[in-house]
Amino acid sequence: IHDHYKNSKFSGSFIVMDSTNGAILAALSYPEYDLNLFTKGISHKEWNQIRSDITNPFTNKISTAKYPPGSLLKMGVGLSFLSNGISKNKTVYDTGEFIFANRKFRCWRSGGHHKVDFKKSIIESCDDYYYKTSYDVGINKISQTLKDLGLGQKTLVDLPDEHIGTIPNKQWKKKKFDQPWYVGETFISSIGQGYNLVTPIQLAKYFAIFSNGHEVVPHFLKTMGNYEIDYQAYDGLSANYKKYLPLIRSSMYGACNSPQGTGYNYVRNSRYPLACKTGTAQVSSISQTQKKRLRESELEYLKRSHSWFGAFFPYKNPKYVIVAIVEHGGYGGSTLGTIVANTANYMHR
C-alpha cells in the first residue's frame, strides 16, 4: 500500500479494518513527511515547502480530512428509500439527463442506463435513479438514515481531533446560511455531492455496517501493558434497516462481479469475492451548457474529482473492510480497484 502511494504523486488515505470488531489493521495518510526534520531542526525552506504543499502532508487524512463521498453514499441513500416505503422493484428510465425546473441533472453515463431498479442503481451507479427517487423521500428522511449509519457523527476512533463532516438537511442549511432548502439540492445530495462531507474513517465504519449488520468503534489500540482491550460490536440498527441489508450486500457484490458493475474491470485479479462500491466525487461544478464533459486528465489538478473505492470481503462471511481515497485522482474504479484487490489477495495468502 505504502509503495503504491509513495511511487505515485497522489495524496489521500487507505484504511483496512476488521469489520467484526473495528480493529484497524493498516492505515495510511499520504503524503507523509520526515519526522527527523523536526528532531534535528528544520530549516525555513523545508518548513515552507511542507506548509505550502497543496497535498497537505500535515493533515491526518484518516479522521480529519473531509470529502464529498460521491457514489459511496448511494447504499445509505438507497437504504433510506427502502426503509421509507420505496419498493425495491420501483424503476426509472434514465436517458442521461433529468430536467427539473429548467435545470439539467446529468447521469455520469451520457446515454443513460435506460430502465433501472434498485439493484441496478447500485451495480451500475445510476445517478438518475437517485435524483428521481429522492424527490419522493425528501432530504430530511435521507439525512436521518445517513446519520443512523454513522455519517456526520464521530466514530470515536482513538485519534485526536476527529472531525464530524456534514450530512445536510433543511434545518442544517437554515441554521448555517439562513436560507431555505431547494429540491435541486436534494438531488445532488442523493448522489453524495452538494454539502455532504465525510471522513475516510466514517466510511470504514459505514462499510462495516453493510458487511455485518452491526456497528463497531474503529480503533488502533489493542493492549495497555499486559491488559488486552476487548472491543465488541454493538447492535445499533433498527429492524427496519436490517431487513434490507441482504439486498444491498448483493447489489454491492454485483458492483464488483457483474460485467456491468462499475468495479468489475478493476478487481478481476482478486482471488476472493469482493463486494464493493466505486465513487467519483466532483470538486468543481459542470456548466449546464457544456455538452461534453472534459476528461479528468484534461482538468487542472485541483479541479479533478476525488477517487473512492470501498469494499468488504469475503462476501459470504465478511471479515474485512477497505476504504481508499485518492484526492483529485479521477475515476474511482480505475485508480484504486487494483490495489484494493491486491491487498485482499495479500491478506488471504
Short mmCIF file of C-alpha atoms in Angstrom, two decimals:
data_model
loop_
_atom_site.label_atom_id
_atom_site.label_comp_id
_atom_site.label_asym_id
_atom_site.label_seq_id
_atom_site.Cartn_x
_atom_site.Cartn_y
_atom_site.Cartn_z
CA ILE A 1 0.00 0.00 0.00
CA HIS A 2 2.74 2.42 1.04
CA ASP A 3 4.77 1.76 -2.11
CA HIS A 4 1.73 2.36 -4.31
CA TYR A 5 1.19 5.81 -2.84
CA LYS A 6 4.88 6.61 -2.49
CA ASN A 7 5.58 5.79 -6.12
CA SER A 8 2.69 7.95 -7.31
CA LYS A 9 2.15 11.66 -6.93
CA PHE A 10 -1.24 11.18 -5.32
CA SER A 11 -2.43 12.19 -1.90
CA GLY A 12 -5.14 10.52 0.13
CA SER A 13 -5.67 7.71 2.61
CA PHE A 14 -6.12 3.94 2.78
CA ILE A 15 -7.78 2.04 5.66
CA VAL A 16 -8.00 -1.70 6.28
CA MET A 17 -10.28 -2.60 9.19
CA ASP A 18 -11.63 -5.75 10.81
CA SER A 19 -15.34 -5.30 10.23
CA THR A 20 -16.29 -7.61 13.10
CA ASN A 21 -14.74 -5.53 15.89
CA GLY A 22 -13.37 -2.29 14.40
CA ALA A 23 -9.66 -3.12 14.78
CA ILE A 24 -7.67 -1.05 12.29
CA LEU A 25 -5.12 -3.36 10.69
CA ALA A 26 -3.49 -0.81 8.41
CA ALA A 27 -3.97 2.88 7.79
CA LEU A 28 -2.14 5.38 5.65
CA SER A 29 -2.37 9.15 5.33
CA TYR A 30 -0.32 10.35 2.40
CA PRO A 31 1.87 12.18 1.63
CA GLU A 32 3.98 11.73 4.71
CA TYR A 33 6.81 13.94 5.88
CA ASP A 34 10.10 13.13 7.54
CA LEU A 35 9.74 13.40 11.32
CA ASN A 36 13.52 13.51 11.64
CA LEU A 37 13.45 17.02 10.21
CA PHE A 38 11.89 18.18 13.47
CA THR A 39 14.27 16.35 15.78
CA LYS A 40 17.41 17.75 14.23
CA GLY A 41 16.00 21.18 13.43
CA ILE A 42 14.11 22.21 10.34
CA SER A 43 15.16 25.00 8.01
CA HIS A 44 12.82 27.79 6.95
CA LYS A 45 12.96 26.48 3.39
CA GLU A 46 11.99 22.94 4.42
CA TRP A 47 9.22 24.23 6.69
CA ASN A 48 7.73 26.42 3.98
CA GLN A 49 7.87 23.59 1.45
CA ILE A 50 5.84 21.30 3.70
CA ARG A 51 3.44 24.01 4.86
CA SER A 52 2.66 25.23 1.33
CA ASP A 53 2.36 21.78 -0.25
CA ILE A 54 -1.08 21.59 -1.91
CA THR A 55 -1.34 17.91 -0.90
CA ASN A 56 -1.45 18.93 2.80
CA PRO A 57 1.01 16.47 4.36
CA PHE A 58 0.31 17.83 7.87
CA THR A 59 -3.35 16.73 7.67
CA ASN A 60 -4.31 13.37 9.16
CA LYS A 61 -6.47 12.30 6.26
CA ILE A 62 -7.82 9.25 8.06
CA SER A 63 -10.04 11.09 10.51
CA THR A 64 -9.74 14.86 10.00
CA ALA A 65 -9.86 15.36 6.22
CA LYS A 66 -13.40 15.81 4.91
CA TYR A 67 -14.51 14.94 1.38
CA PRO A 68 -17.73 14.62 -0.61
CA PRO A 69 -18.43 10.87 -0.60
CA GLY A 70 -19.77 10.70 -4.15
CA SER A 71 -21.44 7.44 -5.09
CA LEU A 72 -20.28 5.64 -1.94
CA LEU A 73 -23.28 7.37 -0.36
CA LYS A 74 -25.73 5.53 -2.61
CA MET A 75 -26.07 2.46 -0.37
CA GLY A 76 -27.09 4.65 2.56
CA VAL A 77 -29.42 6.79 0.47
CA GLY A 78 -30.86 3.61 -1.03
CA LEU A 79 -31.44 2.20 2.44
CA SER A 80 -33.36 5.37 3.26
CA PHE A 81 -35.51 4.87 0.16
CA LEU A 82 -36.35 1.26 1.05
CA SER A 83 -36.98 1.91 4.74
CA ASN A 84 -39.29 4.80 3.87
CA GLY A 85 -41.61 2.79 1.65
CA ILE A 86 -39.96 2.78 -1.79
CA SER A 87 -40.28 -0.66 -3.39
CA LYS A 88 -37.11 -2.44 -4.46
CA ASN A 89 -38.95 -3.05 -7.74
CA LYS A 90 -39.54 0.63 -8.47
CA THR A 91 -37.96 1.56 -11.78
CA VAL A 92 -36.97 4.78 -13.50
CA TYR A 93 -35.96 5.30 -17.11
CA ASP A 94 -32.62 7.03 -17.39
CA THR A 95 -31.89 8.92 -20.62
CA GLY A 96 -28.70 10.51 -19.34
CA GLU A 97 -30.20 13.72 -18.04
CA PHE A 98 -33.11 14.70 -15.81
CA ILE A 99 -34.65 18.14 -16.27
CA PHE A 100 -36.31 19.75 -13.26
CA ALA A 101 -37.31 23.42 -13.01
CA ASN A 102 -35.36 24.16 -16.21
CA ARG A 103 -32.16 22.75 -14.76
CA LYS A 104 -30.35 19.67 -16.04
CA PHE A 105 -29.21 16.96 -13.64
CA ARG A 106 -26.92 14.64 -15.57
CA CYS A 107 -26.13 10.98 -15.06
CA TRP A 108 -22.45 10.12 -15.31
CA ARG A 109 -23.22 7.90 -18.32
CA SER A 110 -24.11 10.32 -21.10
CA GLY A 111 -26.52 7.96 -22.86
CA GLY A 112 -28.17 6.88 -19.62
CA HIS A 113 -28.75 3.44 -18.09
CA HIS A 114 -32.27 3.04 -19.53
CA LYS A 115 -34.58 1.02 -17.22
CA VAL A 116 -33.15 0.95 -13.70
CA ASP A 117 -34.36 -0.71 -10.49
CA PHE A 118 -32.75 -0.54 -7.06
CA LYS A 119 -30.19 -3.29 -7.58
CA LYS A 120 -29.07 -1.98 -10.94
CA SER A 121 -28.76 1.52 -9.46
CA ILE A 122 -26.00 0.25 -7.14
CA ILE A 123 -24.32 -2.13 -9.59
CA GLU A 124 -24.08 0.46 -12.35
CA SER A 125 -24.20 3.52 -10.05
CA CYS A 126 -27.06 5.23 -11.87
CA ASP A 127 -27.38 8.86 -10.72
CA ASP A 128 -30.80 9.35 -12.33
CA TYR A 129 -32.38 6.73 -10.06
CA TYR A 130 -31.33 8.77 -7.02
CA TYR A 131 -32.41 12.12 -8.44
CA LYS A 132 -35.93 10.91 -9.15
CA THR A 133 -36.42 8.74 -6.08
CA SER A 134 -35.01 11.30 -3.64
CA TYR A 135 -37.82 13.62 -4.71
CA ASP A 136 -40.32 11.13 -3.24
CA VAL A 137 -38.46 10.66 0.07
CA GLY A 138 -37.02 14.09 0.83
CA ILE A 139 -33.75 15.29 2.30
CA ASN A 140 -34.75 15.12 5.98
CA LYS A 141 -35.50 11.39 5.89
CA ILE A 142 -32.38 10.69 3.82
CA SER A 143 -30.27 12.70 6.24
CA GLN A 144 -31.64 10.80 9.24
CA THR A 145 -30.78 7.42 7.74
CA LEU A 146 -27.24 8.52 6.89
CA LYS A 147 -26.73 9.74 10.45
CA ASP A 148 -28.10 6.45 11.76
CA LEU A 149 -25.32 4.82 9.71
CA GLY A 150 -22.69 6.93 11.47
CA LEU A 151 -22.07 9.63 8.88
CA GLY A 152 -21.86 13.17 10.15
CA GLN A 153 -21.03 11.68 13.58
CA LYS A 154 -17.82 10.94 15.43
CA THR A 155 -16.77 7.29 15.17
CA LEU A 156 -14.82 7.64 18.47
CA VAL A 157 -11.66 6.37 16.78
CA ASP A 158 -8.68 6.72 19.11
CA LEU A 159 -7.06 9.59 17.20
CA PRO A 160 -7.04 13.25 18.25
CA ASP A 161 -9.28 15.92 16.76
CA GLU A 162 -11.68 13.69 14.85
CA HIS A 163 -13.91 15.73 12.55
CA ILE A 164 -17.59 15.01 12.01
CA GLY A 165 -18.17 16.34 8.49
CA THR A 166 -21.62 17.33 7.24
CA ILE A 167 -24.79 15.42 6.41
CA PRO A 168 -27.17 18.23 5.46
CA ASN A 169 -30.90 18.68 5.89
CA LYS A 170 -33.32 21.59 5.83
CA GLN A 171 -32.66 22.63 9.42
CA TRP A 172 -28.88 22.49 8.94
CA LYS A 173 -28.99 24.83 5.94
CA LYS A 174 -31.33 27.27 7.69
CA LYS A 175 -29.01 27.42 10.68
CA LYS A 176 -25.82 27.57 8.62
CA PHE A 177 -26.83 30.01 5.90
CA ASP A 178 -30.28 31.27 6.95
CA GLN A 179 -31.59 30.04 3.61
CA PRO A 180 -34.33 27.60 2.57
CA TRP A 181 -33.57 24.18 1.14
CA TYR A 182 -34.22 23.70 -2.57
CA VAL A 183 -35.36 20.47 -4.22
CA GLY A 184 -32.38 20.54 -6.58
CA GLU A 185 -30.11 20.31 -3.54
CA THR A 186 -31.85 17.07 -2.59
CA PHE A 187 -30.99 15.64 -5.99
CA ILE A 188 -27.28 16.41 -5.80
CA SER A 189 -27.13 15.36 -2.14
CA SER A 190 -28.60 11.98 -3.05
CA ILE A 191 -25.51 11.13 -5.13
CA GLY A 192 -23.06 12.24 -2.44
CA GLN A 193 -22.37 15.74 -3.74
CA GLY A 194 -23.55 19.15 -2.57
CA TYR A 195 -22.94 19.88 1.10
CA ASN A 196 -22.10 16.27 2.03
CA LEU A 197 -18.70 15.83 3.67
CA VAL A 198 -17.38 12.68 5.34
CA THR A 199 -14.09 11.33 6.64
CA PRO A 200 -12.49 8.08 5.42
CA ILE A 201 -12.81 6.52 8.91
CA GLN A 202 -16.57 7.23 8.89
CA LEU A 203 -16.84 5.37 5.61
CA ALA A 204 -14.87 2.44 7.01
CA LYS A 205 -17.45 2.14 9.79
CA TYR A 206 -20.27 2.62 7.25
CA PHE A 207 -18.96 -0.25 5.08
CA ALA A 208 -18.63 -2.43 8.18
CA ILE A 209 -22.32 -1.87 8.92
CA PHE A 210 -23.30 -3.07 5.46
CA SER A 211 -20.96 -6.05 5.67
CA ASN A 212 -22.03 -7.42 9.07
CA GLY A 213 -25.17 -5.56 10.09
CA HIS A 214 -23.73 -4.20 13.32
CA GLU A 215 -21.75 -1.17 14.41
CA VAL A 216 -18.15 -1.01 15.56
CA VAL A 217 -15.79 1.52 17.12
CA PRO A 218 -12.74 1.86 14.84
CA HIS A 219 -9.56 1.62 16.93
CA PHE A 220 -5.79 1.25 16.80
CA LEU A 221 -5.20 0.44 20.46
CA LYS A 222 -5.17 -3.30 21.18
CA THR A 223 -3.40 -3.60 24.54
CA MET A 224 -2.33 -1.49 27.51
CA GLY A 225 0.62 -3.16 29.18
CA ASN A 226 -0.41 -6.75 29.72
CA TYR A 227 -4.09 -5.90 29.51
CA GLU A 228 -5.84 -6.73 26.23
CA ILE A 229 -8.66 -4.38 25.35
CA ASP A 230 -11.74 -6.16 24.09
CA TYR A 231 -13.80 -4.13 21.64
CA GLN A 232 -17.22 -5.53 20.91
CA ALA A 233 -19.51 -4.80 18.00
CA TYR A 234 -22.88 -3.45 19.07
CA ASP A 235 -26.36 -3.73 17.65
CA GLY A 236 -27.48 -0.21 16.80
CA LEU A 237 -29.55 -0.69 13.66
CA SER A 238 -33.32 -0.86 13.64
CA ALA A 239 -35.09 -3.93 12.29
CA ASN A 240 -36.50 -1.70 9.56
CA TYR A 241 -32.96 -1.15 8.27
CA LYS A 242 -31.69 -4.68 8.79
CA LYS A 243 -34.26 -6.37 6.59
CA TYR A 244 -32.89 -4.56 3.53
CA LEU A 245 -29.19 -5.27 4.13
CA PRO A 246 -29.12 -8.57 2.15
CA LEU A 247 -30.38 -6.74 -0.95
CA ILE A 248 -27.78 -4.01 -0.54
CA ARG A 249 -24.99 -6.54 0.03
CA SER A 250 -25.92 -8.49 -3.10
CA SER A 251 -26.02 -5.23 -5.07
CA MET A 252 -22.52 -4.37 -3.85
CA TYR A 253 -21.40 -7.85 -4.85
CA GLY A 254 -22.74 -7.11 -8.32
CA ALA A 255 -20.75 -3.87 -8.49
CA CYS A 256 -17.55 -5.95 -8.37
CA ASN A 257 -18.68 -9.20 -10.01
CA SER A 258 -21.27 -8.34 -12.65
CA PRO A 259 -19.75 -7.44 -16.05
CA GLN A 260 -21.88 -4.27 -15.90
CA GLY A 261 -20.59 -3.37 -12.43
CA THR A 262 -18.56 -0.20 -12.06
CA GLY A 263 -15.80 -2.06 -10.23
CA TYR A 264 -15.77 -5.23 -12.32
CA ASN A 265 -12.88 -4.47 -14.68
CA TYR A 266 -10.61 -3.30 -11.89
CA VAL A 267 -10.82 -6.20 -9.43
CA ARG A 268 -10.72 -9.14 -11.82
CA ASN A 269 -7.34 -10.12 -10.37
CA SER A 270 -8.93 -10.70 -6.96
CA ARG A 271 -8.78 -14.30 -5.79
CA TYR A 272 -11.56 -13.66 -3.29
CA PRO A 273 -15.13 -12.44 -3.78
CA LEU A 274 -15.39 -8.74 -3.02
CA ALA A 275 -18.48 -6.61 -2.52
CA CYS A 276 -17.70 -3.03 -3.41
CA LYS A 277 -18.71 0.45 -4.47
CA THR A 278 -16.78 2.90 -6.59
CA GLY A 279 -17.10 6.64 -6.22
CA THR A 280 -16.08 9.73 -8.13
CA ALA A 281 -16.65 12.89 -6.11
CA GLN A 282 -16.68 16.11 -8.11
CA VAL A 283 -14.96 19.11 -6.57
CA SER A 284 -15.96 21.58 -9.29
CA SER A 285 -19.31 22.11 -10.99
CA ILE A 286 -20.04 21.46 -14.66
CA SER A 287 -21.91 24.06 -16.68
CA GLN A 288 -25.36 23.01 -17.89
CA THR A 289 -24.45 24.32 -21.35
CA GLN A 290 -21.37 22.11 -21.58
CA LYS A 291 -22.36 19.25 -23.89
CA LYS A 292 -19.26 17.11 -23.50
CA ARG A 293 -17.51 16.76 -20.18
CA LEU A 294 -13.74 17.08 -20.22
CA ARG A 295 -11.70 14.06 -19.25
CA GLU A 296 -10.31 14.19 -15.74
CA SER A 297 -6.76 14.25 -17.14
CA GLU A 298 -7.64 17.40 -19.10
CA LEU A 299 -8.66 19.31 -15.98
CA GLU A 300 -6.36 21.29 -13.70
CA TYR A 301 -5.21 19.12 -10.78
CA LEU A 302 -7.32 20.83 -8.12
CA LYS A 303 -10.44 20.61 -10.32
CA ARG A 304 -10.19 16.85 -10.84
CA SER A 305 -12.62 14.64 -8.97
CA HIS A 306 -11.62 12.61 -5.92
CA SER A 307 -11.46 8.84 -6.41
CA TRP A 308 -13.08 6.49 -3.88
CA PHE A 309 -13.15 2.72 -3.63
CA GLY A 310 -14.72 0.81 -0.75
CA ALA A 311 -15.07 -2.95 -0.33
CA PHE A 312 -15.76 -5.71 2.17
CA PHE A 313 -14.69 -9.33 1.91
CA PRO A 314 -15.01 -12.28 1.81
CA TYR A 315 -18.52 -11.73 0.55
CA LYS A 316 -20.28 -14.67 2.24
CA ASN A 317 -18.51 -14.33 5.58
CA PRO A 318 -17.33 -10.72 5.83
CA LYS A 319 -14.27 -10.10 7.93
CA TYR A 320 -12.52 -7.05 6.45
CA VAL A 321 -13.31 -3.61 5.09
CA ILE A 322 -11.08 -1.49 2.86
CA VAL A 323 -11.77 2.17 2.13
CA ALA A 324 -9.42 4.20 -0.05
CA ILE A 325 -9.38 7.68 -1.50
CA VAL A 326 -7.02 9.42 -3.89
CA GLU A 327 -7.50 13.17 -3.92
CA HIS A 328 -8.10 14.52 -7.43
CA GLY A 329 -7.47 11.05 -8.78
CA GLY A 330 -10.26 10.93 -11.37
CA TYR A 331 -12.49 7.90 -11.77
CA GLY A 332 -12.54 5.76 -8.62
CA GLY A 333 -12.51 2.26 -10.07
CA SER A 334 -9.57 2.65 -12.39
CA THR A 335 -7.36 4.35 -9.84
CA LEU A 336 -7.89 2.17 -6.80
CA GLY A 337 -9.62 -1.09 -7.69
CA THR A 338 -6.41 -2.97 -8.47
CA ILE A 339 -4.66 -2.04 -5.23
CA VAL A 340 -7.76 -2.97 -3.20
CA ALA A 341 -7.89 -6.36 -4.91
CA ASN A 342 -4.14 -6.86 -4.41
CA THR A 343 -4.49 -6.00 -0.72
CA ALA A 344 -7.29 -8.55 -0.33
CA ASN A 345 -5.13 -11.17 -2.08
CA TYR A 346 -2.19 -10.42 0.22
CA MET A 347 -4.33 -10.71 3.35
CA HIS A 348 -5.64 -14.14 2.33
CA ARG A 349 -2.36 -15.74 1.25
#
